[in-house]
Coordinates of C-alpha atoms in Angstrom, one line a residue:
M1 CA 40.7 -31.1 -28.2
K2 CA 41.5 -34.6 -29.6
R3 CA 40.5 -35.8 -33.1
S4 CA 40.9 -39.1 -34.9
A5 CA 42.2 -39.6 -38.4
N6 CA 39.6 -41.3 -40.6
Q7 CA 40.1 -44.3 -42.8
Q8 CA 43.8 -44.9 -43.2
S9 CA 45.6 -46.3 -46.2
G10 CA 49.0 -47.9 -45.6
H11 CA 52.3 -48.2 -47.4
S12 CA 54.0 -51.5 -48.1
D13 CA 57.5 -50.3 -47.6
A14 CA 59.0 -51.9 -44.5
Q15 CA 60.6 -48.7 -43.4
L16 CA 57.1 -47.2 -43.0
Q17 CA 55.5 -50.0 -41.1
R18 CA 55.4 -48.1 -37.8
L19 CA 54.3 -44.8 -39.4
K20 CA 50.7 -43.7 -39.2
P21 CA 49.9 -43.3 -42.9
P22 CA 48.0 -40.5 -44.6
S23 CA 44.2 -40.8 -44.5
R24 CA 42.1 -41.2 -47.6
E25 CA 41.1 -37.6 -47.1
D26 CA 44.8 -36.7 -47.4
F27 CA 45.0 -38.6 -50.7
S28 CA 42.0 -36.7 -52.0
G29 CA 43.7 -33.5 -50.9
R30 CA 40.9 -32.6 -48.4
A31 CA 41.9 -33.7 -44.9
E32 CA 38.9 -33.8 -42.5
A33 CA 41.0 -32.7 -39.6
R34 CA 40.4 -29.0 -38.9
P35 CA 42.6 -26.8 -36.8
S36 CA 41.2 -25.5 -33.6
E37 CA 40.9 -21.8 -32.9
R38 CA 43.9 -22.2 -30.6
H39 CA 46.0 -23.3 -33.7
R40 CA 44.8 -20.5 -35.8
N41 CA 46.1 -18.1 -33.2
A42 CA 49.2 -20.0 -32.3
G43 CA 52.4 -17.9 -32.4
A44 CA 50.5 -14.6 -32.5
D45 CA 52.5 -11.4 -31.9
F46 CA 54.0 -11.8 -28.5
R47 CA 54.0 -8.1 -27.9
K48 CA 50.2 -8.4 -27.2
N49 CA 51.1 -10.3 -24.1
S50 CA 54.8 -9.5 -23.6
R51 CA 54.9 -9.6 -19.8
P52 CA 53.6 -12.9 -18.4
D53 CA 53.7 -13.0 -14.7
V54 CA 55.6 -16.3 -14.6
Q55 CA 59.0 -17.0 -13.1
V56 CA 61.0 -20.1 -13.8
E57 CA 63.9 -21.5 -11.9
L58 CA 67.1 -22.7 -13.4
P59 CA 67.7 -26.4 -12.6
H60 CA 71.3 -25.9 -11.4
K61 CA 70.7 -27.5 -7.9
E62 CA 70.5 -31.0 -9.4
R63 CA 74.0 -31.1 -10.7
F64 CA 75.5 -27.7 -11.1
S65 CA 77.5 -25.6 -8.6
G66 CA 79.7 -22.6 -8.5
G67 CA 78.8 -19.1 -9.4
M68 CA 79.9 -15.5 -9.7
K69 CA 77.9 -12.5 -8.8
S70 CA 76.6 -10.4 -11.7
T71 CA 74.0 -7.8 -10.5
L72 CA 72.6 -4.5 -11.6
K73 CA 73.8 -1.4 -9.7
G74 CA 71.4 -0.8 -6.8
S75 CA 69.5 -4.0 -7.5
K76 CA 69.7 -7.7 -6.8
A77 CA 68.3 -8.4 -10.3
T78 CA 70.2 -9.0 -13.5
L79 CA 68.9 -8.2 -16.9
A80 CA 70.1 -10.1 -20.0
L81 CA 69.3 -10.1 -23.7
G82 CA 69.0 -13.3 -25.8
I83 CA 69.5 -13.0 -29.5
M84 CA 68.4 -15.8 -31.9
S85 CA 68.4 -16.2 -35.7
G86 CA 67.2 -19.6 -36.9
T87 CA 67.8 -21.7 -40.1
S88 CA 65.0 -19.9 -41.9
A89 CA 67.0 -16.6 -41.6
D90 CA 63.7 -14.7 -41.5
G91 CA 64.8 -12.3 -38.8
I92 CA 66.4 -11.7 -35.4
D93 CA 64.5 -12.4 -32.2
V94 CA 65.5 -10.5 -29.1
A95 CA 64.3 -11.4 -25.6
L96 CA 64.8 -9.4 -22.4
V97 CA 65.1 -11.6 -19.3
R98 CA 65.3 -10.7 -15.7
F99 CA 67.2 -13.0 -13.3
E100 CA 66.8 -12.9 -9.6
G101 CA 67.9 -15.0 -6.6
N102 CA 71.2 -15.4 -4.8
N103 CA 72.6 -17.4 -7.8
G104 CA 70.7 -15.5 -10.5
D105 CA 68.8 -18.8 -11.0
K106 CA 65.2 -17.4 -11.3
G107 CA 64.4 -16.1 -14.7
K108 CA 61.4 -14.2 -16.1
L109 CA 60.7 -13.0 -19.6
E110 CA 60.2 -9.3 -19.5
N111 CA 59.8 -8.4 -23.2
F112 CA 60.4 -9.6 -26.7
G113 CA 60.9 -8.1 -30.2
A114 CA 61.6 -9.3 -33.7
F115 CA 63.7 -7.5 -36.3
P116 CA 63.9 -8.4 -40.0
F117 CA 67.1 -8.9 -41.9
P118 CA 67.7 -6.6 -44.8
P119 CA 66.7 -8.6 -47.9
A120 CA 70.2 -8.6 -49.4
V121 CA 71.7 -9.9 -46.1
R122 CA 69.1 -12.7 -45.9
K123 CA 69.9 -13.7 -49.5
E124 CA 73.6 -13.9 -48.6
I125 CA 72.9 -16.0 -45.5
L126 CA 70.8 -18.5 -47.5
R127 CA 73.5 -18.6 -50.2
L128 CA 76.2 -19.5 -47.7
G129 CA 73.9 -21.9 -45.8
E130 CA 73.0 -23.8 -48.9
G131 CA 76.7 -24.5 -49.6
R132 CA 77.0 -22.5 -52.8
A133 CA 80.4 -21.3 -54.0
V134 CA 81.7 -18.5 -51.8
T135 CA 85.1 -17.2 -50.9
T136 CA 86.7 -17.2 -47.5
G137 CA 86.6 -13.4 -47.7
E138 CA 82.9 -13.4 -48.2
I139 CA 82.4 -15.6 -45.1
S140 CA 84.6 -13.3 -43.1
Q141 CA 82.8 -10.2 -44.3
L142 CA 79.4 -11.7 -43.5
N143 CA 80.6 -12.8 -40.1
F144 CA 81.5 -9.2 -39.1
L145 CA 78.4 -7.7 -40.9
L146 CA 76.1 -10.0 -38.9
G147 CA 77.9 -9.0 -35.7
E148 CA 77.0 -5.4 -36.6
I149 CA 73.4 -6.3 -37.4
F150 CA 72.9 -8.3 -34.2
A151 CA 74.4 -5.4 -32.2
D152 CA 71.9 -3.0 -34.0
A153 CA 69.1 -5.4 -33.1
A154 CA 70.1 -5.4 -29.4
L155 CA 70.3 -1.6 -29.2
S156 CA 67.0 -1.3 -31.0
A157 CA 65.4 -3.8 -28.6
C158 CA 66.7 -1.8 -25.7
K159 CA 65.1 1.3 -27.1
Q160 CA 61.8 -0.5 -27.7
F161 CA 61.9 -2.0 -24.2
R162 CA 62.8 1.3 -22.7
V163 CA 65.9 -0.1 -21.0
S164 CA 69.3 1.5 -21.1
P165 CA 72.1 -0.8 -22.5
S166 CA 74.0 0.1 -19.3
Q167 CA 71.4 -1.9 -17.4
I168 CA 72.1 -5.1 -19.4
A169 CA 74.6 -7.4 -17.7
V170 CA 75.0 -9.9 -20.6
I171 CA 73.9 -10.7 -24.1
G172 CA 73.6 -14.3 -25.3
S173 CA 73.8 -14.6 -29.1
H174 CA 73.4 -17.9 -30.8
G175 CA 74.7 -16.6 -34.1
Q176 CA 73.6 -17.6 -37.6
T177 CA 74.3 -21.2 -38.4
V178 CA 75.8 -21.6 -41.8
F179 CA 77.2 -25.1 -41.4
H180 CA 76.5 -27.9 -39.0
Q181 CA 77.8 -31.5 -39.2
G182 CA 77.1 -33.1 -35.8
V183 CA 78.3 -36.6 -36.9
P184 CA 82.0 -37.0 -37.6
S185 CA 83.1 -37.8 -41.1
Q186 CA 86.6 -38.4 -42.5
F187 CA 88.6 -35.2 -43.2
C188 CA 92.3 -35.2 -43.9
G189 CA 92.6 -38.6 -42.3
R190 CA 90.6 -37.9 -39.1
A191 CA 87.0 -38.2 -38.1
I192 CA 85.8 -34.6 -37.7
A193 CA 82.5 -33.1 -36.7
S194 CA 82.2 -29.3 -36.9
T195 CA 79.8 -26.4 -36.8
L196 CA 80.0 -22.7 -37.7
Q197 CA 77.8 -19.9 -36.4
I198 CA 78.7 -16.4 -37.6
G199 CA 77.9 -13.0 -36.3
D200 CA 81.0 -12.2 -34.3
P201 CA 80.2 -11.8 -30.6
S202 CA 83.2 -9.5 -30.1
V203 CA 81.6 -7.0 -32.5
I204 CA 78.3 -7.2 -30.6
A205 CA 80.1 -6.6 -27.2
V206 CA 82.1 -3.6 -28.4
R207 CA 79.2 -2.0 -30.3
T208 CA 76.7 -2.4 -27.5
G209 CA 79.1 -2.0 -24.5
I210 CA 77.7 -5.2 -23.1
T211 CA 79.5 -8.5 -22.3
T212 CA 78.5 -11.0 -24.9
V213 CA 78.5 -14.8 -24.8
G214 CA 78.5 -16.5 -28.2
D215 CA 79.6 -19.7 -30.0
F216 CA 77.7 -22.0 -27.8
R217 CA 77.8 -25.2 -29.8
P218 CA 81.5 -26.1 -30.0
A219 CA 82.0 -26.9 -26.3
D220 CA 79.3 -29.6 -26.5
M221 CA 80.9 -31.0 -29.6
A222 CA 84.3 -31.1 -28.0
A223 CA 82.7 -33.2 -25.3
G224 CA 81.5 -35.7 -27.9
G225 CA 78.1 -34.2 -28.5
Q226 CA 76.5 -33.1 -31.7
G227 CA 76.3 -29.4 -30.6
A228 CA 72.6 -29.3 -30.8
P229 CA 69.9 -29.0 -29.7
L230 CA 70.7 -26.6 -26.8
V231 CA 67.2 -25.3 -26.1
P232 CA 66.2 -28.5 -24.1
F233 CA 67.9 -27.1 -21.1
V234 CA 65.3 -24.3 -21.1
D235 CA 62.5 -26.6 -22.2
Y236 CA 63.1 -28.6 -19.0
M237 CA 63.1 -25.5 -17.0
L238 CA 59.8 -24.4 -18.4
Y239 CA 57.8 -27.6 -18.8
R240 CA 58.9 -30.2 -16.3
D241 CA 56.1 -31.6 -14.2
S242 CA 56.0 -34.2 -11.4
R243 CA 53.0 -36.0 -12.9
I244 CA 52.7 -35.1 -16.6
G245 CA 55.0 -36.2 -19.3
R246 CA 55.5 -33.5 -22.0
V247 CA 57.1 -33.0 -25.4
A248 CA 58.2 -29.6 -26.6
L249 CA 57.9 -29.5 -30.4
N250 CA 59.5 -26.6 -32.2
I251 CA 58.7 -26.4 -35.9
G252 CA 61.2 -23.9 -37.4
G253 CA 63.2 -24.6 -40.5
I254 CA 64.0 -27.9 -38.9
A255 CA 61.6 -29.6 -36.5
N256 CA 62.9 -30.8 -33.2
V257 CA 61.5 -32.3 -30.0
T258 CA 62.5 -32.2 -26.3
V259 CA 61.1 -35.1 -24.3
I260 CA 60.5 -34.4 -20.6
P261 CA 59.0 -37.5 -18.8
A262 CA 56.8 -37.0 -15.8
G263 CA 59.0 -36.4 -12.7
A264 CA 62.1 -36.1 -14.8
K265 CA 65.5 -34.9 -13.6
I266 CA 67.5 -33.1 -16.2
Q267 CA 69.5 -36.3 -17.0
D268 CA 66.2 -38.0 -18.0
V269 CA 65.6 -35.4 -20.8
F270 CA 66.3 -36.4 -24.4
A271 CA 65.9 -34.5 -27.6
F272 CA 66.5 -34.6 -31.3
D273 CA 65.7 -33.1 -34.7
T274 CA 62.8 -35.0 -36.4
G275 CA 63.6 -33.8 -39.9
P276 CA 62.4 -30.9 -42.0
G277 CA 60.0 -28.4 -40.5
N278 CA 59.1 -25.4 -42.7
M279 CA 62.3 -25.6 -44.7
V280 CA 61.2 -27.7 -47.6
I281 CA 57.7 -26.0 -47.7
D282 CA 59.2 -22.5 -47.7
A283 CA 61.8 -23.5 -50.4
L284 CA 59.1 -24.7 -52.7
V285 CA 57.0 -21.6 -52.2
R286 CA 60.0 -19.4 -53.0
H287 CA 60.9 -21.5 -56.0
F288 CA 57.4 -21.4 -57.6
T289 CA 56.7 -17.7 -56.8
R290 CA 60.2 -16.7 -57.9
G291 CA 60.8 -15.2 -54.5
R292 CA 57.7 -13.1 -54.3
E293 CA 56.4 -15.3 -51.3
A294 CA 58.6 -16.6 -48.6
F295 CA 56.2 -19.1 -47.0
D296 CA 52.7 -20.7 -47.4
R297 CA 50.6 -18.3 -45.3
D298 CA 47.8 -20.1 -43.5
A299 CA 48.5 -23.1 -45.7
E300 CA 46.6 -21.4 -48.5
M301 CA 48.6 -23.1 -51.3
A302 CA 48.6 -26.5 -49.6
N303 CA 44.8 -26.4 -49.0
R304 CA 44.2 -26.0 -52.7
G305 CA 46.4 -29.0 -53.5
K306 CA 46.1 -32.8 -53.4
L307 CA 48.6 -35.1 -51.8
L308 CA 51.0 -37.0 -54.2
P309 CA 51.1 -40.4 -52.5
G310 CA 53.9 -41.9 -54.7
L311 CA 56.1 -38.9 -54.1
L312 CA 55.4 -38.9 -50.3
A313 CA 56.3 -42.6 -50.1
Q314 CA 59.6 -41.9 -51.8
L315 CA 60.4 -39.0 -49.5
L316 CA 59.5 -41.0 -46.4
R317 CA 62.2 -43.6 -47.3
D318 CA 64.8 -41.1 -46.2
T319 CA 67.1 -43.0 -43.8
Y320 CA 67.3 -40.0 -41.5
F321 CA 63.8 -40.7 -40.2
T322 CA 64.7 -44.2 -39.0
T323 CA 68.1 -43.2 -37.5
A324 CA 67.9 -43.4 -33.8
P325 CA 68.7 -40.2 -31.7
P326 CA 70.7 -38.3 -30.7
K327 CA 70.7 -36.8 -34.1
T328 CA 70.6 -33.3 -35.7
T329 CA 70.1 -32.1 -39.2
G330 CA 69.9 -28.8 -41.1
R331 CA 70.0 -26.9 -44.3
E332 CA 72.9 -29.2 -45.4
Q333 CA 70.4 -32.1 -45.7
Y334 CA 67.0 -30.4 -46.3
G335 CA 68.0 -27.2 -48.1
E336 CA 68.0 -26.2 -51.7
K337 CA 69.8 -29.3 -53.0
Y338 CA 67.2 -31.5 -51.4
V339 CA 64.4 -29.5 -53.0
Q340 CA 66.1 -29.7 -56.4
R341 CA 66.2 -33.5 -56.1
L342 CA 62.6 -33.6 -55.0
L343 CA 61.6 -31.7 -58.1
K344 CA 63.3 -34.3 -60.3
H345 CA 61.3 -37.2 -58.8
R346 CA 59.0 -38.9 -61.2
G347 CA 56.0 -38.0 -59.2
A348 CA 56.9 -34.3 -59.1
R349 CA 57.9 -33.4 -62.6
D350 CA 54.5 -32.5 -63.9
A351 CA 52.8 -31.9 -60.6
K352 CA 51.0 -28.7 -59.7
T353 CA 52.6 -26.3 -57.3
E354 CA 49.8 -26.7 -54.8
D355 CA 50.1 -30.4 -54.8
L356 CA 53.9 -30.3 -54.1
V357 CA 53.4 -27.8 -51.3
R358 CA 50.7 -30.0 -49.7
T359 CA 52.9 -33.1 -50.0
A360 CA 55.8 -31.3 -48.4
T361 CA 53.5 -30.2 -45.5
I362 CA 52.2 -33.7 -45.0
L363 CA 55.9 -35.0 -45.1
T364 CA 56.7 -32.7 -42.2
A365 CA 53.6 -33.8 -40.2
L366 CA 54.2 -37.5 -40.8
S367 CA 57.9 -37.4 -40.0
I368 CA 57.1 -35.7 -36.7
V369 CA 54.4 -38.2 -35.8
D370 CA 56.6 -41.1 -36.9
S371 CA 59.4 -39.9 -34.5
F372 CA 56.8 -39.7 -31.8
H373 CA 55.7 -43.3 -32.3
R374 CA 59.2 -44.7 -33.1
F375 CA 61.5 -43.0 -30.6
I376 CA 59.4 -41.2 -27.9
S377 CA 56.4 -43.5 -27.0
P378 CA 58.6 -46.5 -26.2
R379 CA 60.6 -44.5 -23.7
A380 CA 58.1 -42.2 -22.0
K381 CA 54.4 -41.8 -21.4
I382 CA 53.5 -38.4 -22.9
A383 CA 50.2 -36.6 -22.2
E384 CA 50.9 -33.1 -23.6
L385 CA 52.6 -31.6 -26.7
I386 CA 53.7 -28.0 -26.6
V387 CA 54.1 -26.6 -30.1
S388 CA 56.1 -23.5 -31.0
G389 CA 57.9 -22.1 -34.1
G390 CA 56.5 -20.8 -37.4
G391 CA 54.9 -24.2 -38.2
A392 CA 52.5 -23.7 -35.3
R393 CA 50.8 -21.1 -37.5
N394 CA 50.2 -23.6 -40.3
P395 CA 46.7 -24.9 -39.8
L396 CA 47.0 -27.9 -42.1
L397 CA 50.3 -29.0 -40.5
M398 CA 48.8 -28.6 -37.0
A399 CA 45.6 -30.5 -38.0
Q400 CA 47.6 -33.4 -39.3
I401 CA 49.7 -33.7 -36.2
E402 CA 46.7 -33.4 -33.9
A403 CA 44.7 -36.0 -35.8
R404 CA 47.5 -38.6 -35.6
L405 CA 48.4 -38.0 -31.9
E406 CA 44.9 -38.8 -30.7
R407 CA 45.7 -39.3 -27.0
V408 CA 48.0 -36.3 -26.6
Q409 CA 46.7 -32.8 -25.7
I410 CA 48.1 -29.9 -27.7
R411 CA 49.2 -27.0 -25.5
D412 CA 50.1 -23.4 -26.4
P413 CA 53.5 -22.3 -25.0
N414 CA 52.0 -19.0 -23.9
E415 CA 50.3 -20.9 -21.1
F416 CA 53.7 -21.5 -19.6
G417 CA 54.9 -17.9 -19.5
V418 CA 57.1 -17.7 -22.6
S419 CA 55.6 -17.5 -26.1
G420 CA 56.7 -19.9 -28.8
D421 CA 58.1 -16.9 -30.7
A422 CA 60.2 -15.8 -27.8
K423 CA 61.4 -19.1 -26.4
E424 CA 64.7 -19.6 -28.3
A425 CA 65.8 -16.0 -27.7
F426 CA 64.8 -16.4 -24.1
A427 CA 66.9 -19.7 -24.0
F428 CA 70.1 -18.0 -25.1
A429 CA 69.7 -15.3 -22.4
V430 CA 69.5 -18.2 -20.0
L431 CA 72.5 -20.1 -21.4
A432 CA 74.5 -16.9 -21.3
Q433 CA 73.6 -16.5 -17.6
Q434 CA 74.7 -20.1 -17.0
T435 CA 78.0 -19.4 -18.6
L436 CA 78.6 -16.2 -16.6
H437 CA 77.9 -18.2 -13.4
K438 CA 80.3 -21.0 -14.7
R439 CA 77.5 -23.6 -14.8
P440 CA 77.1 -26.2 -17.5
A441 CA 74.0 -25.9 -19.7
N442 CA 74.1 -28.7 -22.3
V443 CA 71.9 -31.7 -21.9
P444 CA 73.9 -34.8 -22.7
G445 CA 70.7 -36.8 -23.3
A446 CA 69.8 -34.3 -26.1
T447 CA 73.2 -33.9 -27.7
G448 CA 74.9 -37.2 -27.0
A449 CA 77.8 -35.4 -25.1
K450 CA 79.9 -37.5 -22.7
K451 CA 79.5 -34.9 -20.0
A452 CA 78.0 -31.6 -19.0
V453 CA 80.1 -28.6 -20.0
I454 CA 80.0 -24.8 -19.8
L455 CA 78.9 -23.4 -23.1
G456 CA 80.1 -20.5 -25.1
K457 CA 82.9 -17.9 -25.4
V458 CA 82.7 -14.7 -23.3
C459 CA 83.6 -11.5 -25.1
Y460 CA 84.1 -8.3 -23.1
A461 CA 83.2 -4.8 -24.3
G462 CA 86.3 -3.2 -22.8
R463 CA 86.5 0.1 -21.0

């Protein structure tokens, strides 16, 4: 379904000249664009449809070679678990993936589950991720604690999926990002980029008895990349088409896109973070509810509010939005410190909570749309947008994106065999499989790396 945004009202700021501005309905706080039924149901519990009969093939034949056999006893298939915890730190996603084929290059999602963090642990993750004062001892303790919690989640998933841990050949764990600086800055006289994901994979391996691959980002950064995004390898595997150009949009804490032109080879794929996804919205909700609510369910708060056009114009002047990709961002840029600055803006000081939440929601929508017009459309003809992540459940956010991308069809990731909820965990099972087979899995067009590299560090369980 395609809709048009009614009467538009522009900004005079030169930085916004290519941005589709908010409609007058936005400024009155009542956008005419309505979410389709598909958007109301986007991201529904994957367990209702946990076994899609779709098999995808890893694109190793285009540029990858080598391999090592890793098979289940008495079977040519290999089972793997992928573990993912994103910047929102709202829980742990675990995907069960079956790989088949002579090179283990055909993957199928078998099952998926989500496991919440204990509230005290989530609080510590956010405290560390926001850059608040912590000791090296606290970082070390949280690193090992998360290793234990990820291992618990893997074992709980095996029980839920009715699979013995002895049947799992490998776990791929992204870890919990607590710091990421993809662009080098001066440190002790040298230009240094760095990243830190915690949740020690050695702990996971020993506790579960399963070989575990973790710490995926540093190899790409060592090759001159920004270390993220890494999921584009799997986006390409899932969504490539000989005739249709597609964009995979994930709206998590940070929003990111993977661009897959029609008939693309993997070297044609590019990707980047567009800016804040749910992070600013969620932070405002937590702030004004004093932690009683974690997010704006069904955009209930935003739908009661009115857009603050002056504040929105100020927020859209952020130079990140006009910086050309490859680029990544995170909680360091759009976390609590950003929200505290936002609240001190002249247009925010006396504003209603609902108005601020609505304005943050429109900020996410417009920054995504601006990235589409500024960086994607000039390089590729795109017909379809596949939306995943928690933001896909926000009907106001989805309506705004759909209204401003009039010629692009919105697609549900479930149509391609892997739900939006499961995709990132699925991806890290795939990346771990690539590592075990000694095959590169970064996408230089996404990260800016100088070459393709094998990702991650392999931790063995021992005898």
